[in-house]
Coordinates of C-alpha atoms and ligand atoms in Angstrom, one line a residue:
M185 CA 38.5 32.3 30.7
S186 CA 37.9 35.0 28.2
Q187 CA 37.9 38.5 29.8
T188 CA 36.3 40.1 26.6
G189 CA 32.8 41.4 26.5
K190 CA 30.5 42.7 29.3
K191 CA 30.6 39.7 31.2
S192 CA 32.7 36.7 30.7
R193 CA 30.8 33.5 29.9
P194 CA 32.7 30.3 30.7
K195 CA 33.0 27.9 27.9
V196 CA 31.2 24.8 29.0
I197 CA 31.2 21.3 27.4
V198 CA 28.5 18.9 28.1
T199 CA 29.2 15.3 27.2
R200 CA 25.7 13.9 27.1
K201 CA 22.1 15.1 26.2
L202 CA 20.6 16.7 29.5
P203 CA 16.9 17.6 30.2
D204 CA 15.7 20.4 27.8
P205 CA 15.1 23.0 30.4
I206 CA 18.6 22.6 31.8
E207 CA 20.2 22.9 28.4
T208 CA 18.2 26.1 27.6
R209 CA 19.3 27.7 30.9
M210 CA 23.0 26.6 30.1
A211 CA 22.6 28.3 26.8
E212 CA 21.4 31.4 28.5
L213 CA 24.2 31.6 31.0
F214 CA 27.4 30.1 29.4
D215 CA 28.9 29.7 26.1
V216 CA 28.0 26.1 26.0
R217 CA 28.5 23.2 23.6
L218 CA 25.8 20.6 24.1
N219 CA 25.7 17.0 22.7
L220 CA 22.3 16.9 21.1
R221 CA 22.8 13.7 19.5
D222 CA 23.7 12.1 22.9
T223 CA 26.4 9.9 21.4
P224 CA 29.1 9.2 24.0
M225 CA 32.3 10.9 23.6
D226 CA 35.4 8.8 23.0
S227 CA 38.7 9.5 24.8
A228 CA 40.1 11.7 21.9
A229 CA 36.8 13.7 22.1
L230 CA 37.1 14.0 25.9
K231 CA 40.7 15.2 25.7
A232 CA 39.8 17.7 23.1
A233 CA 37.1 19.1 25.4
M234 CA 39.4 19.3 28.3
A235 CA 41.8 21.1 26.2
E236 CA 39.3 23.7 25.0
A237 CA 36.8 24.3 27.8
D238 CA 36.8 26.1 31.1
V239 CA 34.1 23.6 32.5
L240 CA 33.4 20.0 31.6
V241 CA 30.0 18.6 32.5
P242 CA 30.6 14.6 32.2
T243 CA 28.3 11.9 33.5
V244 CA 28.8 8.4 34.6
T245 CA 29.3 7.1 31.1
D246 CA 32.5 9.3 30.7
D247 CA 35.8 7.7 32.1
I248 CA 37.6 10.8 33.2
N249 CA 40.8 9.2 34.1
A250 CA 44.3 10.7 34.7
E251 CA 45.2 10.5 31.0
I252 CA 42.2 12.7 30.0
I253 CA 42.8 15.0 32.8
A254 CA 46.3 15.5 31.7
A255 CA 44.9 16.9 28.4
A256 CA 43.4 19.8 30.3
G257 CA 44.2 23.2 28.8
E258 CA 45.0 26.2 30.8
N259 CA 41.5 27.3 31.0
M260 CA 40.1 24.1 32.5
K261 CA 39.1 24.8 35.9
L262 CA 35.9 22.9 36.9
I263 CA 34.4 19.4 36.3
A264 CA 30.8 19.9 37.2
N265 CA 29.6 16.2 37.1
F266 CA 26.0 15.5 36.3
G267 CA 25.5 12.7 39.0
A268 CA 26.3 12.0 42.6
G269 CA 28.7 9.3 42.2
V270 CA 32.3 10.3 41.0
N271 CA 33.9 6.9 40.8
H272 CA 34.4 7.6 37.0
I273 CA 36.6 10.7 37.6
D274 CA 40.2 10.5 39.0
V275 CA 39.5 13.0 41.7
K276 CA 42.9 12.9 43.0
A277 CA 44.6 13.7 39.6
A278 CA 42.1 16.5 38.9
T279 CA 42.7 18.2 42.3
E280 CA 46.4 17.8 41.8
A281 CA 46.0 19.6 38.4
G282 CA 44.1 22.4 40.1
I283 CA 40.8 21.5 38.6
A284 CA 37.8 21.6 41.0
I285 CA 35.2 18.8 40.9
T286 CA 31.5 19.1 41.9
N287 CA 28.6 16.6 41.9
T288 CA 24.8 16.6 42.5
P289 CA 24.0 15.0 45.8
G290 CA 20.7 15.1 47.7
V291 CA 18.3 15.6 44.6
L292 CA 18.2 11.9 43.7
T293 CA 18.1 10.5 47.0
E294 CA 14.4 9.7 47.4
D295 CA 13.9 8.5 43.8
T296 CA 16.9 6.1 44.2
A297 CA 15.5 4.8 47.3
D298 CA 12.2 4.3 45.8
L299 CA 13.8 2.2 43.1
T300 CA 15.6 0.1 45.8
M301 CA 12.1 -0.5 47.4
A302 CA 10.7 -1.3 44.0
L303 CA 13.4 -4.2 43.5
L304 CA 13.1 -5.2 47.2
L305 CA 9.4 -5.9 46.5
S306 CA 9.6 -7.2 42.9
V307 CA 12.1 -10.0 43.6
P308 CA 10.4 -11.7 46.5
R309 CA 7.0 -11.2 45.1
R310 CA 8.1 -12.4 41.7
L311 CA 6.5 -9.6 40.0
F312 CA 8.3 -9.6 36.7
E313 CA 8.0 -13.5 36.4
G314 CA 4.3 -12.9 36.7
E315 CA 4.3 -10.2 34.1
K316 CA 6.5 -12.2 31.7
I317 CA 3.9 -15.2 31.9
L318 CA 0.9 -13.0 31.5
R319 CA 2.3 -11.2 28.4
A320 CA 3.3 -14.5 26.9
G321 CA -0.3 -15.4 27.0
E322 CA 0.6 -18.5 29.4
W323 CA -1.7 -17.5 32.4
S324 CA -4.4 -20.1 32.7
G325 CA -6.0 -18.4 35.8
W326 CA -5.8 -18.2 39.4
T327 CA -4.6 -21.3 41.5
P328 CA -3.9 -21.4 45.1
T329 CA -0.1 -22.2 44.7
F330 CA 0.8 -20.2 41.6
L331 CA 3.8 -17.8 41.8
M332 CA 4.0 -17.9 45.6
G333 CA 6.8 -15.5 46.8
H334 CA 7.8 -14.2 50.1
R335 CA 6.7 -11.3 52.3
I336 CA 9.2 -8.6 53.3
Q337 CA 7.3 -7.7 56.5
G338 CA 9.3 -8.8 59.6
K339 CA 12.4 -9.6 57.6
R340 CA 15.9 -8.3 58.3
L341 CA 17.4 -5.8 55.7
G342 CA 21.2 -5.2 56.0
I343 CA 22.0 -1.9 54.4
I344 CA 25.7 -1.4 53.3
G345 CA 26.4 2.3 53.3
M346 CA 24.3 4.5 55.5
G347 CA 24.6 7.9 53.7
R348 CA 21.7 9.9 52.2
I349 CA 20.4 7.0 50.0
G350 CA 21.0 4.3 52.7
R351 CA 19.0 6.2 55.3
A352 CA 16.2 7.0 52.8
V353 CA 16.0 3.1 52.1
A354 CA 16.0 2.6 56.0
R355 CA 12.9 4.9 56.5
R356 CA 11.1 3.2 53.8
A357 CA 12.0 -0.3 55.1
K358 CA 10.8 0.8 58.5
A359 CA 7.6 1.9 57.1
F360 CA 7.2 -1.8 55.8
N361 CA 7.9 -3.2 59.2
M362 CA 11.3 -4.6 58.3
A363 CA 14.1 -4.8 60.8
V364 CA 16.8 -2.4 59.8
H365 CA 20.4 -3.3 60.2
Y366 CA 23.4 -1.6 58.6
H367 CA 27.2 -1.6 57.9
N368 CA 28.9 1.8 57.4
R369 CA 32.5 3.2 57.8
S370 CA 31.2 4.9 61.0
Q371 CA 28.2 4.2 63.3
L372 CA 25.6 6.8 63.1
P373 CA 24.7 9.1 65.9
A374 CA 22.3 7.4 68.6
E375 CA 19.3 9.6 67.6
V376 CA 19.4 8.8 64.1
E377 CA 19.8 5.0 64.9
D378 CA 16.9 5.4 67.4
E379 CA 14.8 7.0 64.8
L380 CA 15.5 4.4 62.1
E381 CA 15.4 1.5 64.7
A382 CA 18.7 0.7 63.1
T383 CA 21.2 -1.9 64.3
Y384 CA 24.9 -1.2 63.6
W385 CA 27.4 -3.9 62.5
A386 CA 31.0 -2.8 62.4
D387 CA 31.9 -6.2 60.9
L388 CA 30.1 -6.7 57.4
D389 CA 30.6 -10.5 57.4
Q390 CA 28.7 -10.6 60.8
M391 CA 25.8 -8.7 59.5
L392 CA 25.5 -10.5 56.1
S393 CA 25.2 -14.0 57.7
R394 CA 22.2 -12.8 59.6
M395 CA 20.3 -10.8 57.0
D396 CA 17.2 -11.9 54.8
F397 CA 17.8 -9.0 52.4
V398 CA 21.0 -6.9 51.6
S399 CA 20.8 -3.4 49.9
V400 CA 24.0 -1.8 48.6
N401 CA 23.9 1.8 49.0
C402 CA 27.5 2.9 49.4
P403 CA 29.8 4.7 46.8
L404 CA 32.3 2.9 44.8
T405 CA 35.7 3.6 46.0
E406 CA 39.1 1.6 46.0
D407 CA 37.8 0.1 49.4
T408 CA 34.4 -1.0 48.1
H409 CA 35.5 -2.5 44.8
H410 CA 34.3 -6.0 45.0
L411 CA 33.3 -5.6 48.6
L412 CA 30.7 -8.2 47.9
N413 CA 33.1 -10.9 46.6
K414 CA 32.4 -14.7 46.3
E415 CA 33.7 -15.4 49.8
R416 CA 31.6 -12.7 51.4
M417 CA 28.4 -13.6 49.5
K418 CA 28.9 -17.1 50.8
K419 CA 28.2 -15.9 54.1
L420 CA 24.7 -15.1 53.3
Q421 CA 21.9 -17.4 54.1
P422 CA 20.6 -19.5 51.0
H423 CA 17.3 -17.5 51.1
A424 CA 18.7 -14.1 51.0
V425 CA 18.3 -11.6 48.4
I426 CA 20.8 -8.9 47.3
I427 CA 19.7 -5.4 45.8
N428 CA 22.2 -3.1 44.3
T429 CA 21.2 0.3 43.2
A430 CA 24.6 1.8 43.8
R431 CA 27.5 0.8 41.5
G432 CA 27.9 -2.6 39.7
E433 CA 31.7 -2.9 40.7
I434 CA 30.8 -3.2 44.2
I435 CA 29.6 -6.8 43.6
D436 CA 31.8 -9.4 41.8
E437 CA 29.0 -10.0 39.3
K438 CA 30.3 -13.2 37.9
A439 CA 30.3 -14.8 41.3
L440 CA 27.1 -13.4 42.0
A441 CA 25.6 -15.0 38.9
D442 CA 27.3 -18.2 39.7
L443 CA 25.9 -18.2 43.2
L444 CA 22.3 -17.4 42.0
E445 CA 22.5 -20.1 39.3
V446 CA 23.1 -22.8 41.9
G447 CA 20.7 -21.5 44.5
R448 CA 23.1 -20.5 46.9
I449 CA 21.6 -17.0 47.1
A450 CA 17.9 -16.8 46.4
G451 CA 17.5 -13.6 44.3
A452 CA 19.0 -10.4 43.2
G453 CA 17.6 -7.0 42.0
L454 CA 20.3 -5.0 40.1
D455 CA 20.0 -1.6 38.6
V456 CA 23.7 -1.5 38.0
F457 CA 26.3 -3.5 36.5
E458 CA 30.0 -4.0 36.3
A459 CA 30.6 -3.3 32.7
E460 CA 27.5 -1.3 31.8
P461 CA 25.7 -1.7 29.3
E462 CA 27.1 -5.2 29.2
I463 CA 25.4 -7.6 31.5
N464 CA 26.7 -11.1 32.5
P465 CA 24.8 -13.4 30.2
K466 CA 24.0 -15.9 32.9
L467 CA 22.0 -13.3 34.8
L468 CA 19.9 -12.8 31.8
E469 CA 18.9 -16.5 32.0
L470 CA 17.9 -16.5 35.6
D471 CA 14.3 -16.0 36.8
N472 CA 15.2 -15.1 40.3
V473 CA 16.8 -11.9 39.3
V474 CA 15.2 -8.5 38.3
L475 CA 17.6 -6.4 36.1
L476 CA 17.1 -2.7 35.3
P477 CA 19.1 -0.5 33.2
H478 CA 20.7 2.1 35.7
M479 CA 17.6 4.1 36.3
G480 CA 17.6 4.9 40.0
S481 CA 17.5 8.7 39.4
A482 CA 15.5 8.5 36.1
T483 CA 12.6 10.8 37.1
V484 CA 12.1 14.2 35.6
E485 CA 12.2 15.7 38.9
A486 CA 15.7 14.1 40.0
R487 CA 17.3 14.7 36.4
T488 CA 16.1 18.3 36.5
G489 CA 17.4 18.7 40.1
M490 CA 20.8 17.3 39.1
G491 CA 20.9 19.8 36.1
E492 CA 20.1 22.8 38.4
K493 CA 22.8 21.6 40.7
V494 CA 25.3 21.5 37.9
L495 CA 24.1 25.1 36.9
I496 CA 24.5 26.5 40.3
N497 CA 28.0 24.9 40.9
I498 CA 29.2 26.4 37.5
Q499 CA 27.8 29.8 38.2
A500 CA 29.1 29.8 41.8
Y501 CA 32.6 28.9 40.7
T502 CA 32.6 31.3 37.8
D503 CA 31.5 34.1 40.2
G504 CA 34.5 33.4 42.4
H505 CA 32.5 31.5 45.2
R506 CA 33.0 28.1 46.5
P507 CA 30.6 25.8 44.6
P508 CA 28.1 24.2 47.1
D509 CA 28.8 20.5 46.1
R510 CA 32.7 20.5 45.9
V511 CA 34.1 17.0 45.9
L512 CA 37.6 16.4 47.4
P513 CA 39.9 13.4 47.1
V514 CA 39.1 10.9 50.1
Ligands
8YV968 C1 23.0 9.0 37.5 C2 23.8 8.0 39.6 O1 22.0 8.8 36.7 O2 24.1 10.1 40.3 C3 24.5 8.9 40.2 O3 25.6 8.8 40.9 O4 24.2 6.8 39.8 C4 22.7 7.9 38.6 O5 21.7 8.0 39.3 C5 24.2 8.9 36.8 O6 25.3 8.8 37.7 C6 24.5 10.3 36.1 O7 25.7 10.6 35.8

């Protein structure tokens, strides 16, 4: 970092367009290079940025693998991710290279849980099927049996991953009078379970076979990659619906599409996909799925909060403090 001038301003390179107020504040605080055109940076551009900057601000669309990290220059000290998930960053390689990593947890919890609920309602109530028919001018009026779906009240919801977002989903599900079940690496403290009226399953397969709805809310790690593989999803009852607002790679997307196609699973609500922005073509043909373009945290409030966290993490680090949202290898 340059020591010249009154106060050293870290060189910060941002890989994508961020909300305007965040970019403005970054320009005030740091020697920042913004990406106003918002075109994703390829691997050569990312390597060049790692070589040049003190701080890189990537997003989920940047693959910060070991090769990119190996291109880091002497000054590179911090990868301040804009987003909570860090599966696109080789955290171990970065840590070994002496580069700190931060993320933006907490500020997108409620919005992601809201979107999960929106999908949890949209699929069984067939909202998008109705919308499509209406917009196509194909609605001929009310009939007693048109577009009958299923209620969620009284149904069992199995949440995979009971972190911040999983718990926020559980609170909402409870308010909708659903029975909350969950699978997590560790069981929650009794008072949290009591408050959510949540039932713990140490064995995921055991839980899956009993649920009406399943919501994926865990991070993507080596352990959770294809956690929902074909064999596991076959444990579900045929009327079950899967919701995923976490990461596409947690589900074997092809297997899911095949099971949905033959009616072995009743429906799915997906906000994330294995090879974004590519979507398995089969999913696009199915009426029993709702597909959204990774918009769980897409509110002005959440994205601004994420940007503020990035600013705070960079400033804390630059001032020699421990950044509040440090991520360590698992
Ligand atoms: C973000 C997300 O929009 O924060 C996350 O982990 O999944 C999204 O809500 C995205 O990751 C931004 O990088």
